[in-house]
XYZ file of C-alpha atoms in Angstrom:
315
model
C 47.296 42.499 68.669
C 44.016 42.220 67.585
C 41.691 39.195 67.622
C 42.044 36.070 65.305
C 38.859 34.666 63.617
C 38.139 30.710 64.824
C 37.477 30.682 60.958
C 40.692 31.859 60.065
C 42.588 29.502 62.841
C 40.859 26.265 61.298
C 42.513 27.430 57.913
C 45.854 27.632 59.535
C 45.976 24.456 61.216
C 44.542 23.097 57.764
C 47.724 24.473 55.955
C 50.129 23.158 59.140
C 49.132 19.444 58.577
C 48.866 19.504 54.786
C 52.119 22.206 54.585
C 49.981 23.567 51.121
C 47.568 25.959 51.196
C 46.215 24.493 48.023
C 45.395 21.046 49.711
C 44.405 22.870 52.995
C 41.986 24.980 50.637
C 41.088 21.633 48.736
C 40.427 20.056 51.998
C 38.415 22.422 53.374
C 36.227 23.478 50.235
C 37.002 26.561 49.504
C 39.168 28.782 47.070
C 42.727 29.081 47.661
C 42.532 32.783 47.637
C 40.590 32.421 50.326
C 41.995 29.948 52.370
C 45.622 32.548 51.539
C 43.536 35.841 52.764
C 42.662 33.834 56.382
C 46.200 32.924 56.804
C 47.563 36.350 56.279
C 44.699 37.920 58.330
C 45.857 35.394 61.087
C 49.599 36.201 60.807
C 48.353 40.228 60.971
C 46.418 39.603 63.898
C 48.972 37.704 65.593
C 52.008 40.772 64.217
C 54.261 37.170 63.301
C 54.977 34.987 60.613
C 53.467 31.642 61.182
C 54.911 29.979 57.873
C 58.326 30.335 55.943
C 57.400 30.135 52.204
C 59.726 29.149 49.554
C 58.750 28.722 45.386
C 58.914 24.597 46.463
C 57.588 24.292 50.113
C 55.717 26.000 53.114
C 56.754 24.871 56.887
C 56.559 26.503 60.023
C 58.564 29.491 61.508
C 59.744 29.201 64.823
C 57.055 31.353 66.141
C 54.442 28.864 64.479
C 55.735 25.778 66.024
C 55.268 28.074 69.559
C 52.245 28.875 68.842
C 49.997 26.312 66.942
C 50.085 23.647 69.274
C 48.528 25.560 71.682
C 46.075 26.704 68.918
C 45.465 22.958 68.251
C 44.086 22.856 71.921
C 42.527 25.532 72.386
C 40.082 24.884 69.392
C 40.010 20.569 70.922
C 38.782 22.275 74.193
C 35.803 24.190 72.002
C 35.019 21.028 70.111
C 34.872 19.316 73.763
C 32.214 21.911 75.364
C 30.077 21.480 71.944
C 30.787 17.413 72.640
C 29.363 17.871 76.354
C 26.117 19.988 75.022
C 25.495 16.966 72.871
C 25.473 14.656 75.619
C 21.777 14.916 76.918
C 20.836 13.328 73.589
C 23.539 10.745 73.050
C 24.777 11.998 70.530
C 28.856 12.215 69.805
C 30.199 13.431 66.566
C 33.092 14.573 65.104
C 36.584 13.173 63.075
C 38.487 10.776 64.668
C 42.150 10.505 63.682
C 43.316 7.493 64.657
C 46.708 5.612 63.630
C 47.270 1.842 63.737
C 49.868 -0.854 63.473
C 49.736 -2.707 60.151
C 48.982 -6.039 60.966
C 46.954 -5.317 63.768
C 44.908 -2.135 61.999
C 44.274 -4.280 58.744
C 43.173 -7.049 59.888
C 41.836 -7.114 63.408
C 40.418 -3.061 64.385
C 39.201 -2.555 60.822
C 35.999 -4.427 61.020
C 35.758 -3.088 65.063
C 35.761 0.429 63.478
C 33.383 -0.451 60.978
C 30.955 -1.461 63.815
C 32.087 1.202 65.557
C 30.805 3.823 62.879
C 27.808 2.037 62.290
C 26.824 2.658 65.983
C 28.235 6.016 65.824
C 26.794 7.124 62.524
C 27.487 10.997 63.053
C 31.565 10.113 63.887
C 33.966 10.505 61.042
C 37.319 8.412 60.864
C 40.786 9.204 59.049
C 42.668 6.107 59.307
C 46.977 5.928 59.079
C 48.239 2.862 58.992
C 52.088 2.470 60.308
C 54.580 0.766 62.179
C 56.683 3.428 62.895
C 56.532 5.786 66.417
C 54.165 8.706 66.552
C 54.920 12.131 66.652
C 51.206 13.558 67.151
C 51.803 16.927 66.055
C 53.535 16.265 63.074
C 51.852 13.071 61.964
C 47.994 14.705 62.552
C 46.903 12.232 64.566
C 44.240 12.482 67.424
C 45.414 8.493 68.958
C 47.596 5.679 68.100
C 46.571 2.457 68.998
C 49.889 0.296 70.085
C 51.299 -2.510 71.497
C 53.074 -1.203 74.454
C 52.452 2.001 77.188
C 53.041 5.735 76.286
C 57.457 5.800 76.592
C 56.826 9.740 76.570
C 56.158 10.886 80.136
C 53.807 14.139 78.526
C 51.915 11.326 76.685
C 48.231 9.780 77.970
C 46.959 6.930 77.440
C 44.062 3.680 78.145
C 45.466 0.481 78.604
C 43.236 -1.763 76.521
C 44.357 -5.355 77.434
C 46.998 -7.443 77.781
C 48.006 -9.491 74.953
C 49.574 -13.194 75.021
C 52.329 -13.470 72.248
C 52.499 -17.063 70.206
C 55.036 -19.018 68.258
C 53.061 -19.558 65.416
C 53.491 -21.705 62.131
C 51.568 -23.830 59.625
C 51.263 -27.790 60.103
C 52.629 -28.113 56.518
C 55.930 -26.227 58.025
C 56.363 -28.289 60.898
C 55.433 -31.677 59.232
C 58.258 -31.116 56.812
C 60.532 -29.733 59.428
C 59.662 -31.443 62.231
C 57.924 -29.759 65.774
C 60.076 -28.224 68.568
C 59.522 -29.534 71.985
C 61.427 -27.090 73.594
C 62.812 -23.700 72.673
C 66.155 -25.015 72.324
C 65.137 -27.096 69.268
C 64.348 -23.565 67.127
C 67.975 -23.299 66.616
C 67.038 -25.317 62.734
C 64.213 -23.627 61.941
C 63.743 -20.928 60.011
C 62.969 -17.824 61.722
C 60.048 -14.893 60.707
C 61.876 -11.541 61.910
C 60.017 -8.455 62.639
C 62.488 -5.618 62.155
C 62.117 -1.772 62.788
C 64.941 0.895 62.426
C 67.328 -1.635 60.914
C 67.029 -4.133 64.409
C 65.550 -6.899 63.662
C 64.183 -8.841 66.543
C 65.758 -12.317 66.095
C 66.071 -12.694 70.021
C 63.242 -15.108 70.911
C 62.580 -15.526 74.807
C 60.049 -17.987 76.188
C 59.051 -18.655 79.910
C 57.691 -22.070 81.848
C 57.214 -22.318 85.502
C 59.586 -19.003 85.971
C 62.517 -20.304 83.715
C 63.343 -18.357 80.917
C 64.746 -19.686 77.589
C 66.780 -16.951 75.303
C 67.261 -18.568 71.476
C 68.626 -16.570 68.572
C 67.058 -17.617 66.143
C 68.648 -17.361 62.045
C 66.189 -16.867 59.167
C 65.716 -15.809 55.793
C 63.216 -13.477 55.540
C 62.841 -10.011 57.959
C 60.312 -6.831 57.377
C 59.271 -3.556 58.674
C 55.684 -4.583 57.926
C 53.942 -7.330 61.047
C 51.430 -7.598 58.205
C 53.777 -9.395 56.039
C 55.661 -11.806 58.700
C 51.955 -12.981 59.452
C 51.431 -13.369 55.389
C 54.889 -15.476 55.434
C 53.755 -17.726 58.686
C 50.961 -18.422 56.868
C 52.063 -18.877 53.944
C 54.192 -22.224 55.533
C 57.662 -19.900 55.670
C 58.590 -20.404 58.963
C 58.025 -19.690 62.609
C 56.685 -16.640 63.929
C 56.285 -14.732 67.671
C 52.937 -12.890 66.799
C 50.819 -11.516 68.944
C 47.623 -13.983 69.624
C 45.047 -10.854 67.957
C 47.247 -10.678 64.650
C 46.998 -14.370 64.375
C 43.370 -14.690 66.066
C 41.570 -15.351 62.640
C 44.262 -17.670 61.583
C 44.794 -19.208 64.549
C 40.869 -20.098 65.040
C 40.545 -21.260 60.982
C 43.684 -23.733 61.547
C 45.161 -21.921 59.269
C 48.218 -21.942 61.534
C 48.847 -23.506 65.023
C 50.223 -22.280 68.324
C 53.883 -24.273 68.840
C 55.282 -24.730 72.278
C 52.046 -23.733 73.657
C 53.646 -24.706 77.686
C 56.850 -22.231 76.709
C 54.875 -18.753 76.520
C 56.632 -15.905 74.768
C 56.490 -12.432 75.631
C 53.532 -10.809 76.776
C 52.460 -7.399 75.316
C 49.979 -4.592 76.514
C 47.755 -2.897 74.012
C 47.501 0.839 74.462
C 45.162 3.201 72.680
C 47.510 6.484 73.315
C 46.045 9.927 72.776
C 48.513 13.595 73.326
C 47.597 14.232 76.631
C 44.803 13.980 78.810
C 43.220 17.602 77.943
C 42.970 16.308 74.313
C 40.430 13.163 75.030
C 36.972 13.597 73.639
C 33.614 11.718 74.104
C 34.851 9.857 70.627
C 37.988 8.889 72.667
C 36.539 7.290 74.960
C 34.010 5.481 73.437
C 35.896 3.705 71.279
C 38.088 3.154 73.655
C 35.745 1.188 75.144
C 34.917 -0.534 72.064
C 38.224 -1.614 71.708
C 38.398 -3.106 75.459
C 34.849 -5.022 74.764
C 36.311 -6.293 71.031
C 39.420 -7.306 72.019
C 37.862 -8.970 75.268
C 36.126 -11.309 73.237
C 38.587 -11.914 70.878
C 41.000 -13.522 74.001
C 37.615 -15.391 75.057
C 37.771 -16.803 71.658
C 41.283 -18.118 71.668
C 41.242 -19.341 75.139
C 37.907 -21.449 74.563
C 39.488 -23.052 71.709
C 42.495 -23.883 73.549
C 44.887 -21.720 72.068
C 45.682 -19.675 74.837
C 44.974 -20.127 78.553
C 42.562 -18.614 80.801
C 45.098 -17.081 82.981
C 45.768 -14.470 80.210
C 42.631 -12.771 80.713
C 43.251 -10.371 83.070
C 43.849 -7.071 81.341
């Protein structure tokens, strides 16, 4: 087996994410022909097929689903020693492929990445914005920032804070349909369902003084997208468990108002998750950081106006 050009390897993880060599070639500036002569001078060095190619599509052979994820490190672990030589003058660079919930991404880390690059001019970002679970090899994603730990054992991750959920609506809603003074009293309202993979989450819990209050809740309107159940709270829809940084903005601009505030519903964590611990880079952890100091002030925020209380600080 002879040796395999870094050039060449950079081509083939190009075609792996795009599956094309034309977009892999597009991507990377340069003519297909040549990005097609690096992969077959990687598949002779290697004495295996890498790809199976059809007239319609190009996806992996067995021995290049074996073999490029260890490829994919090997060339993070170069791109961390040229990381650490940068160091001594501050400065980090690189592409940062981060995915993020919809409500949360749009409206909330958007702007914090914005300062983020500013500070960071020499960083890069590709942005992916979805709901649905990662799969970081497939998806081509360096992090996923998400409500909730790392369920995968082989995954890493920071916790970034906790996050206070609210039962949120509009003060047109309520003054047409009346405000609930206990959990109970949701059974007329009209509920804002989150759903993913066909369950929607119409199961409401709340907790005071250690007592917990279960309602299922009926409604009219449900989506895949947290993006558009905050649009539809705010909108005067219904009622809505958010989490307190979706609805921060609104919340603040009266826009909509926190019911039951003494009946608190559940309590996520916010997790910026990352393949495994080899694979975090200066990047990583910087904006990790970022995150933790944004989000931080964001809770300061809501608890100073009232909205939440200061006992939900602690991350």
């Amino acid at each position: 087996m002879s040796k395999v050009l870094l050039e060449d390897l950079q081509v083939v993880l190009k075609v792996a994410e795009f599956r094309s060599i034309t977009k892999a070639a597009a991507h990377l500036d340069m003519r297909m022909a040549t990005a097609s002569a690096a992969l077959k001078r990687a598949e002779a060095a290697l004495g295996a097929e890498l790809f199976i190619r059809t007239t319609r599509q190009i996806r992996l052979s067995s021995a290049g689903e074996r073999y490029l994820p260890e490829c994919e490190k090997a060339l993070l672990l170069l791109d961390q020693a040229k990381q650490a030589m940068c160091g001594s003058d501050g400065k980090v660079e690189g592409e940062v492929r981060l995915s993020l919930s919809s409500d949360l991404g749009r409206n909330v880390v958007m702007p914090w990445l914005d300062d983020f690059m500013d500070a960071h001019p020499h960083i890069s970002l590709k942005a992916t914005i979805s709901d649905s679970t990662i799969d970081f090899y497939r998806d081509s994603v360096d992090m996923a920032l998400r409500y909730g730990p790392p369920k995968d054992s082989n995954l890493y991750g920071f916790k970034i804070c906790d996050v206070p959920g609210v039962l949120c609506a509009t003060q047109a809603y309520l003054a047409q349909q009346g405000t609930p003074a206990h959990p109970h009293d949701l059974a007329t309202h009209n509920g804002l369902f989150y759903q993913l993979h066909d369950v929607i989450y119409n199961v409401w819990a709340f907790t005071r003084e250690g007592e917990e209050y279960t309602v299922k809740m009926r409604g009219n309107r449900a989506s895949n997208d947290g993006d558009l159940v905050r649009r539809w709270c705010v909108a005067g829809k219904g009622v809505a468990v958010k989490s307190c940084l979706d609805m921060c903005a609104d919340l603040l601009a009266g826009r909509v108002v926190n019911v039951l505030p003494h009946f608190t519903p559940r309590t996520s964590e916010l997790w910026l998750i990352c393949p495994s611990r080899q694979s975090i880079t200066p990047a990583m952890r910087l904006l990790r950081d970022a995150f933790k100091a944004k989000s931080a002030l964001m809770l300061e925020q809501l608890a100073a106006a009232g909205v939440i209380s200061t006992d939900k600080l602690k991350s």
